[in-house]
Coordinates of N, CA and C in Angstrom, one line a residue:
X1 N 11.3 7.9 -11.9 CA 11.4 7.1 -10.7 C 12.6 6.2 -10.8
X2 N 13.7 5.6 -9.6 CA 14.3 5.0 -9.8 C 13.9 3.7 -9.9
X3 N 14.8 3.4 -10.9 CA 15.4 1.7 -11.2 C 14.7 0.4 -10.7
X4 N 14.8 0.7 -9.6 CA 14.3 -0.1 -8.0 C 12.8 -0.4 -8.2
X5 N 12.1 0.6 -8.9 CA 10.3 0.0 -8.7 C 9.7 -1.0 -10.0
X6 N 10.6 -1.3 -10.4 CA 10.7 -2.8 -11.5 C 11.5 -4.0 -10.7
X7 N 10.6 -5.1 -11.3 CA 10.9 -6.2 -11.1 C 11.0 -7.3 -12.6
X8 N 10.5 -8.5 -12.2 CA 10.4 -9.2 -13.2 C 9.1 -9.2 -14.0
X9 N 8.3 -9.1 -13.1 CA 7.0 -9.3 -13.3 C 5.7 -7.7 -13.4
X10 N 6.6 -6.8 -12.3 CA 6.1 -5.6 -12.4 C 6.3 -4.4 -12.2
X11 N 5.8 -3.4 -12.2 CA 6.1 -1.9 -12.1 C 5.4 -1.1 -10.7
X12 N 6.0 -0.7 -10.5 CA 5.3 0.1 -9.5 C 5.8 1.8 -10.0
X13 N 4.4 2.6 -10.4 CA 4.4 3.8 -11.1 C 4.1 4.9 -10.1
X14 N 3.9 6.0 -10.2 CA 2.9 7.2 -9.9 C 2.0 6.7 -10.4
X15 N 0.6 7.4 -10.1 CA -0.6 7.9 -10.4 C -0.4 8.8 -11.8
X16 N -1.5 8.4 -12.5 CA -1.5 9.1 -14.0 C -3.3 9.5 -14.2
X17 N -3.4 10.3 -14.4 CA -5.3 11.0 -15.0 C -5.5 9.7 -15.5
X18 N -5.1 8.6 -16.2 CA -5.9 7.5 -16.8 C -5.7 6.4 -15.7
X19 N -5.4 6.8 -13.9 CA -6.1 5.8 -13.3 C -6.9 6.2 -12.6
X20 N -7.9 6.9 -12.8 CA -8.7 7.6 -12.0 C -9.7 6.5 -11.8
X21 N -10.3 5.3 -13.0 CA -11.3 4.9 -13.2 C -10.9 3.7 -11.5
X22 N -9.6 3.0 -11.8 CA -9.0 2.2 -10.6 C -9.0 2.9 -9.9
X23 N -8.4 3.8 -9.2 CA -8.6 5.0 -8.2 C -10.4 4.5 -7.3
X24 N -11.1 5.2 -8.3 CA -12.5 5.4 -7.9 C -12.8 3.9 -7.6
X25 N -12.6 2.5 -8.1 CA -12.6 1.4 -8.1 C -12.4 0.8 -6.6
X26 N -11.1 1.3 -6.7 CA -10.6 0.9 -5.2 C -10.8 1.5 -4.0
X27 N -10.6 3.0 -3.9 CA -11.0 3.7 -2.8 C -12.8 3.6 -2.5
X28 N -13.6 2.9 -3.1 CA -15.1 2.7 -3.0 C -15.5 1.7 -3.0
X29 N -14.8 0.6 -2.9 CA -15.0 -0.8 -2.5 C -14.9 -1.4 -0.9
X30 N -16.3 -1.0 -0.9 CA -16.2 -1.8 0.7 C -16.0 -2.7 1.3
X31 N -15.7 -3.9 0.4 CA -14.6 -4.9 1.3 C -13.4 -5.0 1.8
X32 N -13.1 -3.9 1.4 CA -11.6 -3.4 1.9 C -11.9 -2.0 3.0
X33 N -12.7 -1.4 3.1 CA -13.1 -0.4 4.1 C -12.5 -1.1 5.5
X34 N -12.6 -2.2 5.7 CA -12.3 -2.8 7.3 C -11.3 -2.5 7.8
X35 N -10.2 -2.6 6.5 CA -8.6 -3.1 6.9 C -8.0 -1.6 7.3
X36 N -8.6 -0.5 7.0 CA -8.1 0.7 7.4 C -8.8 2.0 7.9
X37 N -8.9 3.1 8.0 CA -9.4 4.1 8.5 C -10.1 4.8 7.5
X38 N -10.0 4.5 6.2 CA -11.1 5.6 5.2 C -12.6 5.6 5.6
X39 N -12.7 7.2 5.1 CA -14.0 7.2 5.3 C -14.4 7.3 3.9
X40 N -14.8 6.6 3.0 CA -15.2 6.7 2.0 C -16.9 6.7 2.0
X41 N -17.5 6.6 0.7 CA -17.2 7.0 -0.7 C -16.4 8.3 -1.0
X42 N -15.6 8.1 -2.2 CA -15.1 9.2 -2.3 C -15.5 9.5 -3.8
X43 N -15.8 10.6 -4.6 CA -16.7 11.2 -5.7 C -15.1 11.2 -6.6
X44 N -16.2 11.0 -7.7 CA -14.4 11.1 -8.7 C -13.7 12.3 -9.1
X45 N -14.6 13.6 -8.6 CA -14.3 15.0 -8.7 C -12.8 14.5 -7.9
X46 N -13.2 14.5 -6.0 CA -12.0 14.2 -5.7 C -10.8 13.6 -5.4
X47 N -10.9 12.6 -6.6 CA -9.9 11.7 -6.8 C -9.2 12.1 -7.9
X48 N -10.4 13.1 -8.9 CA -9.1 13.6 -10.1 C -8.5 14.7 -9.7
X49 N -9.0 15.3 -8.1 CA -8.1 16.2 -7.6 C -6.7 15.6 -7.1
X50 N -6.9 14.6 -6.5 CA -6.0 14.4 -5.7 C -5.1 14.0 -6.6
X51 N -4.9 13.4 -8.0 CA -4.3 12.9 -8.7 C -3.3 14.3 -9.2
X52 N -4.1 14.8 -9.5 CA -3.5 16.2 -10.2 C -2.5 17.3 -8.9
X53 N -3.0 17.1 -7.9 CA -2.3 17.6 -6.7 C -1.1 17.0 -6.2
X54 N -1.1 15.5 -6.2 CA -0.4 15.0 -5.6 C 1.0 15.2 -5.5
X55 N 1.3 15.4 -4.1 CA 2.7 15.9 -4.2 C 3.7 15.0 -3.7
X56 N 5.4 15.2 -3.7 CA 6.2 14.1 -3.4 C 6.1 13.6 -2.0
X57 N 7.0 12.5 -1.6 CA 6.3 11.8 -0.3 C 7.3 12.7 0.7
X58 N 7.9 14.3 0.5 CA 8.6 14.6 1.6 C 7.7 15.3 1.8
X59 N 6.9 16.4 1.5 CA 6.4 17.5 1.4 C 4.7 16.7 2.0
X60 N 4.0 15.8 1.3 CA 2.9 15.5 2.0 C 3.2 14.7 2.9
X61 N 4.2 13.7 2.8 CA 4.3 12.7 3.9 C 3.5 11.1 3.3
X62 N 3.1 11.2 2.4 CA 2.7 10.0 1.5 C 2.8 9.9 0.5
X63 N 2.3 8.5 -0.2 CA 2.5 8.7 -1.7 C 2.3 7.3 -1.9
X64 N 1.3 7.3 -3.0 CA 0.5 6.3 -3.9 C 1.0 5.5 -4.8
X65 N 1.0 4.7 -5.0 CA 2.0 3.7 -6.4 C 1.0 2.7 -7.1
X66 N 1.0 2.8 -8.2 CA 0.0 1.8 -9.1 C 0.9 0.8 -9.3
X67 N 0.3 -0.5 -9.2 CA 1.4 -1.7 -8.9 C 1.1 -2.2 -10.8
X68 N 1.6 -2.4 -11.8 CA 1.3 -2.7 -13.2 C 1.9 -3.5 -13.4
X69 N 1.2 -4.7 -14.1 CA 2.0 -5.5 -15.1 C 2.8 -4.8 -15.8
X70 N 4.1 -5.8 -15.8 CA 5.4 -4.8 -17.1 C 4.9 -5.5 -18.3
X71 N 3.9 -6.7 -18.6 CA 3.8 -6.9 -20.2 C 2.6 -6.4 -20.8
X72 N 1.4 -6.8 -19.9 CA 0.2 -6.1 -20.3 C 0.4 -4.9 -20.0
X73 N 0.7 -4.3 -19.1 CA 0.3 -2.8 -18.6 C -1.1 -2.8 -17.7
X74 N -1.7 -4.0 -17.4 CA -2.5 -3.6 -16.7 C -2.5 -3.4 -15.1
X75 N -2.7 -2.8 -14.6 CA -3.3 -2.5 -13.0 C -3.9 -3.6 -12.6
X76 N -2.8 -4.2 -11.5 CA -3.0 -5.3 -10.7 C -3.1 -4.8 -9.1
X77 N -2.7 -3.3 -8.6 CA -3.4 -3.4 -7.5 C -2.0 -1.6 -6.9
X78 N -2.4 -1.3 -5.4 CA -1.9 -0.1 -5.7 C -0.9 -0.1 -4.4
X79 N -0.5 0.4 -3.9 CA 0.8 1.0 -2.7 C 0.4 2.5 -2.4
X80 N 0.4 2.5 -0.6 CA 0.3 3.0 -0.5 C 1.3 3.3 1.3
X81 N 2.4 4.5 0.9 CA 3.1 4.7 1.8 C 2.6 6.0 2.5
X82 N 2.6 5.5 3.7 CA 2.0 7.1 4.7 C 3.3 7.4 5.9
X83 N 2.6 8.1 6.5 CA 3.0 8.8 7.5 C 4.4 8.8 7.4
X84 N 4.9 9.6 6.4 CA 6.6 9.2 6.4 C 7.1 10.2 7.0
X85 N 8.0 9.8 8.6 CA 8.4 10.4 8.7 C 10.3 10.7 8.1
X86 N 11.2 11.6 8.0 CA 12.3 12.0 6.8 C 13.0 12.0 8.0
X87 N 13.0 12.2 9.5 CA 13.7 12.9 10.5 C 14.1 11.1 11.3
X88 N 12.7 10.8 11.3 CA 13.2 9.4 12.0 C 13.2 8.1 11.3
X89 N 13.1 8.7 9.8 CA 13.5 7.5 8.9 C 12.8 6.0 8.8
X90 N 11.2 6.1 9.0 CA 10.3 5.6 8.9 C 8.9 5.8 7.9
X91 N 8.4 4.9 7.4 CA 7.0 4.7 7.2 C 6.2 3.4 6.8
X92 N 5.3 4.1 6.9 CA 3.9 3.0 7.0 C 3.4 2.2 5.8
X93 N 3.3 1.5 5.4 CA 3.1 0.7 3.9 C 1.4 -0.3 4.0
X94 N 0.8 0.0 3.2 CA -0.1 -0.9 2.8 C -0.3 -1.4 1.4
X95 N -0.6 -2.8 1.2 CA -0.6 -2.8 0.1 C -2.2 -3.7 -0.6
X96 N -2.7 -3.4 -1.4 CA -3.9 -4.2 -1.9 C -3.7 -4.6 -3.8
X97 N -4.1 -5.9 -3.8 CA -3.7 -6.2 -5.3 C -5.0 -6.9 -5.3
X98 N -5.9 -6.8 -6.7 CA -7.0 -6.6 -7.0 C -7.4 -8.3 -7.0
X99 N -8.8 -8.6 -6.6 CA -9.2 -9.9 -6.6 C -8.9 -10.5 -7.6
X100 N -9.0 -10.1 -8.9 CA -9.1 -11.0 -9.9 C -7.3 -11.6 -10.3
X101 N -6.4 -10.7 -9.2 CA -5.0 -11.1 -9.6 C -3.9 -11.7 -7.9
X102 N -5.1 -12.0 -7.4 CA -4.3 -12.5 -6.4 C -4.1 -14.1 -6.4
X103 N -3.4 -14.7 -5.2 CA -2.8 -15.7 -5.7 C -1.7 -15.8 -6.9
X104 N -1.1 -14.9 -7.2 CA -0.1 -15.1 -8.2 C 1.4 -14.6 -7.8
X105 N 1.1 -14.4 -6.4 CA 2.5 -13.8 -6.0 C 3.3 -12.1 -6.5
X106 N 2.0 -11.6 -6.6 CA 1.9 -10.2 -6.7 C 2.2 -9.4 -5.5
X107 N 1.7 -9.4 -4.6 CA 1.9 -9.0 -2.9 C 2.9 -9.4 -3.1
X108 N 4.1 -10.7 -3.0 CA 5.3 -10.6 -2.6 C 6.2 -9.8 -3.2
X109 N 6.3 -9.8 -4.5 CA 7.0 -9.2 -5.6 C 6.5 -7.6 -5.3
X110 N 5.7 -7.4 -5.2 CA 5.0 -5.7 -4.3 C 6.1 -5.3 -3.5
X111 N 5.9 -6.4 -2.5 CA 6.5 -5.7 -1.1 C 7.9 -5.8 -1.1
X112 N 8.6 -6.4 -1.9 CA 10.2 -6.5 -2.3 C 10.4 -5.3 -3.1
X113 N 9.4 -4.7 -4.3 CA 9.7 -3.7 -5.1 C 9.8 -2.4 -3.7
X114 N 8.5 -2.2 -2.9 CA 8.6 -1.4 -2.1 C 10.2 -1.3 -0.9
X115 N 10.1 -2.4 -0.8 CA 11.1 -2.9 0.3 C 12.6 -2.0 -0.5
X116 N 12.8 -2.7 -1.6 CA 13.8 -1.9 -1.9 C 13.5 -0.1 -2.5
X117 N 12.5 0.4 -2.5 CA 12.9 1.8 -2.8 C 12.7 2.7 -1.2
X118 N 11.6 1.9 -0.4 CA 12.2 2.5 0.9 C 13.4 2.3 1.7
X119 N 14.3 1.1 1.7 CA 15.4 1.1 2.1 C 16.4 2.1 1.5
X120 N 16.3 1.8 0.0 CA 17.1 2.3 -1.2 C 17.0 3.5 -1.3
X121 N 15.8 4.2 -1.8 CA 15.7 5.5 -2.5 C 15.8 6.7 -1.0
X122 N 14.4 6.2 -0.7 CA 14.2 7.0 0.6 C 14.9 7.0 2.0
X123 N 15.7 5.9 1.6 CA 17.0 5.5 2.9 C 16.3 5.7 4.3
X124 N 15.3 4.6 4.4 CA 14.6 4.7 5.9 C 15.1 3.9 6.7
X125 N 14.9 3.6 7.9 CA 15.5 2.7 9.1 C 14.3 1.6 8.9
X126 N 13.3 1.7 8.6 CA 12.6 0.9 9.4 C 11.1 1.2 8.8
X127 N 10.5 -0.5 8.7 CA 9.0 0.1 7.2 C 7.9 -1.0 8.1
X128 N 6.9 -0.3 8.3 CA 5.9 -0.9 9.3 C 4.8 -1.3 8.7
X129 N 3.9 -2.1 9.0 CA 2.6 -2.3 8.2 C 2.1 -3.1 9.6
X130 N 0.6 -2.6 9.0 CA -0.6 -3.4 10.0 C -1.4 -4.0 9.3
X131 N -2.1 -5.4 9.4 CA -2.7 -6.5 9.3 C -3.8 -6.8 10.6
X132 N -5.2 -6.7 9.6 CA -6.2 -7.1 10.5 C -5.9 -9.0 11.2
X133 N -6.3 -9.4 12.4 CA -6.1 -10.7 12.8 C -7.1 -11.4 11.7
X134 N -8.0 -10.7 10.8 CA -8.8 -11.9 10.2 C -7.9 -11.7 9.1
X135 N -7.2 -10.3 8.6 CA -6.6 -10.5 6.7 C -5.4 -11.8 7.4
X136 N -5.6 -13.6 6.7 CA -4.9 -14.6 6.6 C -3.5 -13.5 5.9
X137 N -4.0 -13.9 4.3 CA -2.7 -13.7 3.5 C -1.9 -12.4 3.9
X138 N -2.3 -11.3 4.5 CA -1.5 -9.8 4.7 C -0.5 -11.0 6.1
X139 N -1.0 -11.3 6.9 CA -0.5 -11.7 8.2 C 1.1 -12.7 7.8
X140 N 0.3 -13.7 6.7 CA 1.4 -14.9 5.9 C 2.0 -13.8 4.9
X141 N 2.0 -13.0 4.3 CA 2.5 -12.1 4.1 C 3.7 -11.6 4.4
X142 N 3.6 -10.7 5.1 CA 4.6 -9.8 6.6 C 5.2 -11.2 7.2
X143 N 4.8 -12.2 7.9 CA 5.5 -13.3 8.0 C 6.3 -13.8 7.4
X144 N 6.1 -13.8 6.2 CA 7.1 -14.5 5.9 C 8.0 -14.3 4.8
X145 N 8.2 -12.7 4.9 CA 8.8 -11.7 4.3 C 9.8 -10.6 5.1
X146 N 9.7 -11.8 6.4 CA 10.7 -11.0 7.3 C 10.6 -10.1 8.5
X147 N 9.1 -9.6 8.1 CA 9.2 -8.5 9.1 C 8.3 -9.3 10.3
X148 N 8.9 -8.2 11.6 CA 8.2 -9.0 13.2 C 7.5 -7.9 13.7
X149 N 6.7 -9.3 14.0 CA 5.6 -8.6 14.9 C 5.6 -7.9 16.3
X150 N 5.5 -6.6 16.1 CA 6.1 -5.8 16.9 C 4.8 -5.4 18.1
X151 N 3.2 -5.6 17.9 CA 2.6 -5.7 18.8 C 1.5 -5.5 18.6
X152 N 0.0 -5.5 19.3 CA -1.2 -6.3 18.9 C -2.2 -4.9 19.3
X153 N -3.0 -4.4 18.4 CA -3.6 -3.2 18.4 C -4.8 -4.0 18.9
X154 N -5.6 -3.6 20.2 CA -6.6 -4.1 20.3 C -8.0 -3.2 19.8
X155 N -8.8 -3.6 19.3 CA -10.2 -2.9 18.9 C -9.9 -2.0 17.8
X156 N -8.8 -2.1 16.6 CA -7.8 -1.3 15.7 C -8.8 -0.9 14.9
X157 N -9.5 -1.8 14.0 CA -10.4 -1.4 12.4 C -11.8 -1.8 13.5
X158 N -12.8 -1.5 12.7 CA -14.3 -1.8 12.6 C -14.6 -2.4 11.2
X159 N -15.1 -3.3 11.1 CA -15.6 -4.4 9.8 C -17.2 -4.3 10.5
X160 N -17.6 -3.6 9.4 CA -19.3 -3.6 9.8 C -19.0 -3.3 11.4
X161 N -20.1 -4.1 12.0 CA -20.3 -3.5 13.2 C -19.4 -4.3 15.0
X162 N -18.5 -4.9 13.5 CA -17.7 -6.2 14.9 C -16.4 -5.1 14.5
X163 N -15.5 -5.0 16.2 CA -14.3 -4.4 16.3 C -13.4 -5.5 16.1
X164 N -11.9 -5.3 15.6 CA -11.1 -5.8 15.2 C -9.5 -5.8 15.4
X165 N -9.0 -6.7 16.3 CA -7.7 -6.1 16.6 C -6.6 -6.5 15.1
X166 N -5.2 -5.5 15.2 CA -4.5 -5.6 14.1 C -3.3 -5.9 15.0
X167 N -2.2 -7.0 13.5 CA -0.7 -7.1 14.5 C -0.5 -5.8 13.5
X168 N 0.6 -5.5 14.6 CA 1.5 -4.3 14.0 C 3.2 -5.0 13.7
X169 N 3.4 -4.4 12.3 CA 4.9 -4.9 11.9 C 5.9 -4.0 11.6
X170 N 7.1 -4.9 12.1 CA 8.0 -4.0 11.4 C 9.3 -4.8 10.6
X171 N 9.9 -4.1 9.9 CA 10.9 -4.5 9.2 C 12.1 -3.2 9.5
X172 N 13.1 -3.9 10.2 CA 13.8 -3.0 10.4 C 15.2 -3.0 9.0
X173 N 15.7 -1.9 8.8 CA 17.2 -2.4 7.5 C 17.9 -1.9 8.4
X174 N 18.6 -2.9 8.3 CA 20.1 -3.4 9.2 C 21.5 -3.0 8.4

């Protein structure tokens, strides 16, 4: 991977067979079910598929990134780029860094590693993300890392049984 997915503090990798246990961790945690469209639970059969399948982000149009400490090595939280389109030089970004490591300015250092390999590597126009109106920090986040709010998804996620509108962002590279 290039250069660009290190920082000072961290790495942003591929997926490797020994993150299946995080994998299963995260994709089955339902406090995070709100913020997006999974239909989870998902069985660890297919998660060690999808690990072993996973293909580059031209060809599937996504692609997963394990966000790691550079001194421990451990897994502080993951990336996840979708709907990329190659023709109009966009995609979608979410990002989640694990309870026990937030507050430490993880997310920002994230979305700058991201920031530069989608401008950099993937040479996109333009990198979007959606924020539920309750996620505070995703909202201060995207705020204040540049990107504008480009417009207000009404009734977007379902959290339990209350609907939930999302802002939608963008970051354009100029």
């Amino acid at each position: 991977m290039p250069e660009k997915l290190t920082s000072e503090h961290l790495l942003l990798r591929a997926l490797e067979p020994e993150d299946l246990d995080v994998l299963y961790r995260w994709e089955n945690d339902p406090s995070i079910w709100g913020e997006g469209s999974m239909i989870p639970p998902f069985s660890r059969y297919d998660l060690k598929q999808y690990i072993t399948n996973a293909q580059d982000i031209y060809s599937s149009r996504n692609l997963r990134l394990v966000v790691e400490e550079r001194t421990t090595k451990q897994v502080v939280g993951m990336v996840d780029l979708f709907d990329f389109e190659p023709i109009a030089l966009r995609v979608e970004m979410g990002i989640l860094i694990f309870e026990d490591f937030r507050g430490k300015r993880y997310a920002k250092e994230t979305l700058e590693l991201v920031r530069n390999y989608v401008f950099g590597f993937l040479r996109c126009h333009q990198l979007v993300a959606r924020a539920s109106v309750k996620n505070e920090a995703s909202l201060r986040l995207f705020r204040e890392s540049g990107f504008t709010e480009a417009g207000l998804l009404k009734d977007w996620v379902r959290d339990n049984a209350l609907w939930c509108d999302c802002v939608i962002f963008q970051l354009i590279n100029k």
